[in-house]
Short mmCIF file of C-alpha atoms in Angstrom, two decimals:
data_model
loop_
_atom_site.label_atom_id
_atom_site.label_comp_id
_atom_site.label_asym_id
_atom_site.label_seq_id
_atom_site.Cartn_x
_atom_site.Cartn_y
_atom_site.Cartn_z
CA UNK A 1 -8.84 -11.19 -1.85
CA UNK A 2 -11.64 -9.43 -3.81
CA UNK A 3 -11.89 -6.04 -4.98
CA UNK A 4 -15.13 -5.86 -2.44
CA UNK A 5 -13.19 -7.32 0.86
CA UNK A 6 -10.22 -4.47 0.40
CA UNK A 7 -13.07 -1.81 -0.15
CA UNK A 8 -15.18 -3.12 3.28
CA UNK A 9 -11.93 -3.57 5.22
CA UNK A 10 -10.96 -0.25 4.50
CA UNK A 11 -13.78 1.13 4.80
CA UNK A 12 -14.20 -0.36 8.63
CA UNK A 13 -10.43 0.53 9.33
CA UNK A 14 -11.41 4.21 8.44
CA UNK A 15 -14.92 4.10 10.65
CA UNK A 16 -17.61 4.24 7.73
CA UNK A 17 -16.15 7.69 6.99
CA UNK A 18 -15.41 7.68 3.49
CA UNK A 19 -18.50 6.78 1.09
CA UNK A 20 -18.01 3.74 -0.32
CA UNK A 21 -18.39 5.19 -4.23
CA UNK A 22 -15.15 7.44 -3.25
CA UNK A 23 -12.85 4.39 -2.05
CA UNK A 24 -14.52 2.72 -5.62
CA UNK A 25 -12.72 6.01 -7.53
CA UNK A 26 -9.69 5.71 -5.49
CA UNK A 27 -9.08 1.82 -6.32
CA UNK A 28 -9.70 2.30 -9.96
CA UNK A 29 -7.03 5.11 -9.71
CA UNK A 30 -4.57 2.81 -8.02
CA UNK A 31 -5.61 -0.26 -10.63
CA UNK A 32 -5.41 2.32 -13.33
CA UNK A 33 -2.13 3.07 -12.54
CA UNK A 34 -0.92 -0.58 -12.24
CA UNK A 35 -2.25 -1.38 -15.48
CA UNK A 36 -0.69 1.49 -17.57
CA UNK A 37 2.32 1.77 -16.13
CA UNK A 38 3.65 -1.68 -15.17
CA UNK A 39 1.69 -3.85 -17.60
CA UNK A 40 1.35 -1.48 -20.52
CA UNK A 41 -2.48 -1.65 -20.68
CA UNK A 42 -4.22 1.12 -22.71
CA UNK A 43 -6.46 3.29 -20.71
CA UNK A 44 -9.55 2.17 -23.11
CA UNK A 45 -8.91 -1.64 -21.88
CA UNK A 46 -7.93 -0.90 -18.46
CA UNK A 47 -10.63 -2.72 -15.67
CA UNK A 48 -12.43 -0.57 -13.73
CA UNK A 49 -14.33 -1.29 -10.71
CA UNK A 50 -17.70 -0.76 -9.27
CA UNK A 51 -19.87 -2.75 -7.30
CA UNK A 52 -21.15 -4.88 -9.78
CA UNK A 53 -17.85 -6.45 -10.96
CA UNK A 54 -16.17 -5.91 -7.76
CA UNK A 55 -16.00 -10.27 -6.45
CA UNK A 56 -13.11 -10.01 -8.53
CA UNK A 57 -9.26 -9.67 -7.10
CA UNK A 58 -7.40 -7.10 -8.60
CA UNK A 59 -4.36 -7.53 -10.81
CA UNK A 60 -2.08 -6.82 -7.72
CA UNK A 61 -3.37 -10.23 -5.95
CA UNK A 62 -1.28 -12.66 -3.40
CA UNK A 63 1.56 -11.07 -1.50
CA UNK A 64 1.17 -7.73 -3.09
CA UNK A 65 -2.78 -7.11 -2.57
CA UNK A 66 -1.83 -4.68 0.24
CA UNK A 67 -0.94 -2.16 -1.70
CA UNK A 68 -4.57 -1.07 -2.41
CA UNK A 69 -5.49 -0.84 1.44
CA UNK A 70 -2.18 1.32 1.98
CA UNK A 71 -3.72 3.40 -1.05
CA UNK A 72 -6.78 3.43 0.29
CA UNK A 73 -6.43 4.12 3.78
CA UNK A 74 -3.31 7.22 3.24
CA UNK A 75 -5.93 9.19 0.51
CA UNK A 76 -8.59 8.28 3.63
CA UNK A 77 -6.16 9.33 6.24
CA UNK A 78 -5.48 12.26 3.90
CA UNK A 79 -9.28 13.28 2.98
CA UNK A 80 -9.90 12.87 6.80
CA UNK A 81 -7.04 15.43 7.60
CA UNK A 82 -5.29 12.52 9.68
CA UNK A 83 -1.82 13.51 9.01
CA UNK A 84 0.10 10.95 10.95
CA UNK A 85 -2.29 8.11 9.33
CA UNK A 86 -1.54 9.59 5.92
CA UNK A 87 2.23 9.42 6.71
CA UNK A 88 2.02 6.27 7.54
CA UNK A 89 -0.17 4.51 5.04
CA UNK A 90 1.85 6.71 2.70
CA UNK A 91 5.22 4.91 3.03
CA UNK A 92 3.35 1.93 3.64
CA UNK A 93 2.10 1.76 -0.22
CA UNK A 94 5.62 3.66 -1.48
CA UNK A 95 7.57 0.38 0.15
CA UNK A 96 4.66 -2.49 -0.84
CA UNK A 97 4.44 -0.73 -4.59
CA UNK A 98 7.96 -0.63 -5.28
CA UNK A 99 8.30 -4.22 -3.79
CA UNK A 100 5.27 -5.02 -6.68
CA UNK A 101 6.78 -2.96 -9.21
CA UNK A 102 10.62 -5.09 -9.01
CA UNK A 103 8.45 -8.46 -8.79
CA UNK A 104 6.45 -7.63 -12.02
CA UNK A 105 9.62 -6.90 -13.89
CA UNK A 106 11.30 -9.48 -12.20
CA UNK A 107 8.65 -12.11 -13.49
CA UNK A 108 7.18 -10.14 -16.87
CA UNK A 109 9.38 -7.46 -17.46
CA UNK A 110 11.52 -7.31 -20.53
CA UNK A 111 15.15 -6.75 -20.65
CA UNK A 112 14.58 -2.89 -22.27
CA UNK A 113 12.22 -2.29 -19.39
CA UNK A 114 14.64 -3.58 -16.66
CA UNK A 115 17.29 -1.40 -18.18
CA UNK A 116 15.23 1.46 -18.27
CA UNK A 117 13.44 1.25 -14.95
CA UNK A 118 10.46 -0.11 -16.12
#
C-alpha cells in the first residue's frame, strides 16, 4: 500500500478531521523513527513524505504496513480528545511495532543488535 492510501484511509476513518498536511507530519515521524532506530538510517538520509512523493509504500510494507494507520489514527484519536480511540489504536501500534521490530531483526538484524535489543 502507498504512503497516499494509509494517509486517505485514515483520514476517512477519522471523518476528514485532521488536515491532511498534519497526518503527512505524523507519518514522517513514525517513518523517521523506523528508519533511525531499526535500520540505522541517518536523519539527513531518512525519506520523508509529502504529497508529491507520497505513491510510494513505506519501508514498513506487507504484513507490517498497519502500523502507520494505528499511528495515525491513536495521535488522531488523541488530537481529537477521543480517549478510548487513542487507547485503542495505541496498543494497536505498541503490539503491530514490536511484531515489526522482532521481524526486522529477525531478517536484518545483526547478532550485537539481537543481543542488545536492537
Amino acid at each position: 500500500m502507498t504512503v497516499q492510501k494509509i494517509i486517505e484511509q485514515v483520514s476517512t476513518l477519522l471523518s476528514d478531521q485532521i488536515e491532511e498536511s498534519v497526518l503527512y507530519a505524523w507519518m514522517n515521524d513514525i517513518e523517521l523513527m523506523i528508519q533511525m532506530q531499526l535500520f540505522g538510517i541517518a536523519r539527513a538520509d531518512a525519506v520523508q513524505y509529502s504529497k508529491e512523493n507520497s505513491d510510494t509504500a513505506p519501508i514498513a510494507a506487507g504484513q507490517y504496513e498497519r502500523v502507520y494507520s494505528y499511528w495515525l489514527l491513536a495521535k488522531g484519536h488523541f488530537k481529537l480528545h477521543n480517549q478510548s480511540g487513542y487507547n485503542r489504536f495505541r496498543k494497536l501500534y505498541i503490539s503491530e511495532y514490536a511484531a515489526f521490530r522482532k521481524w526486522v531483526i529477525r531478517t536484518h538484524g545483526t547478532a550485537d543488535m539481537q543481543q542488545s535489543g536492537g
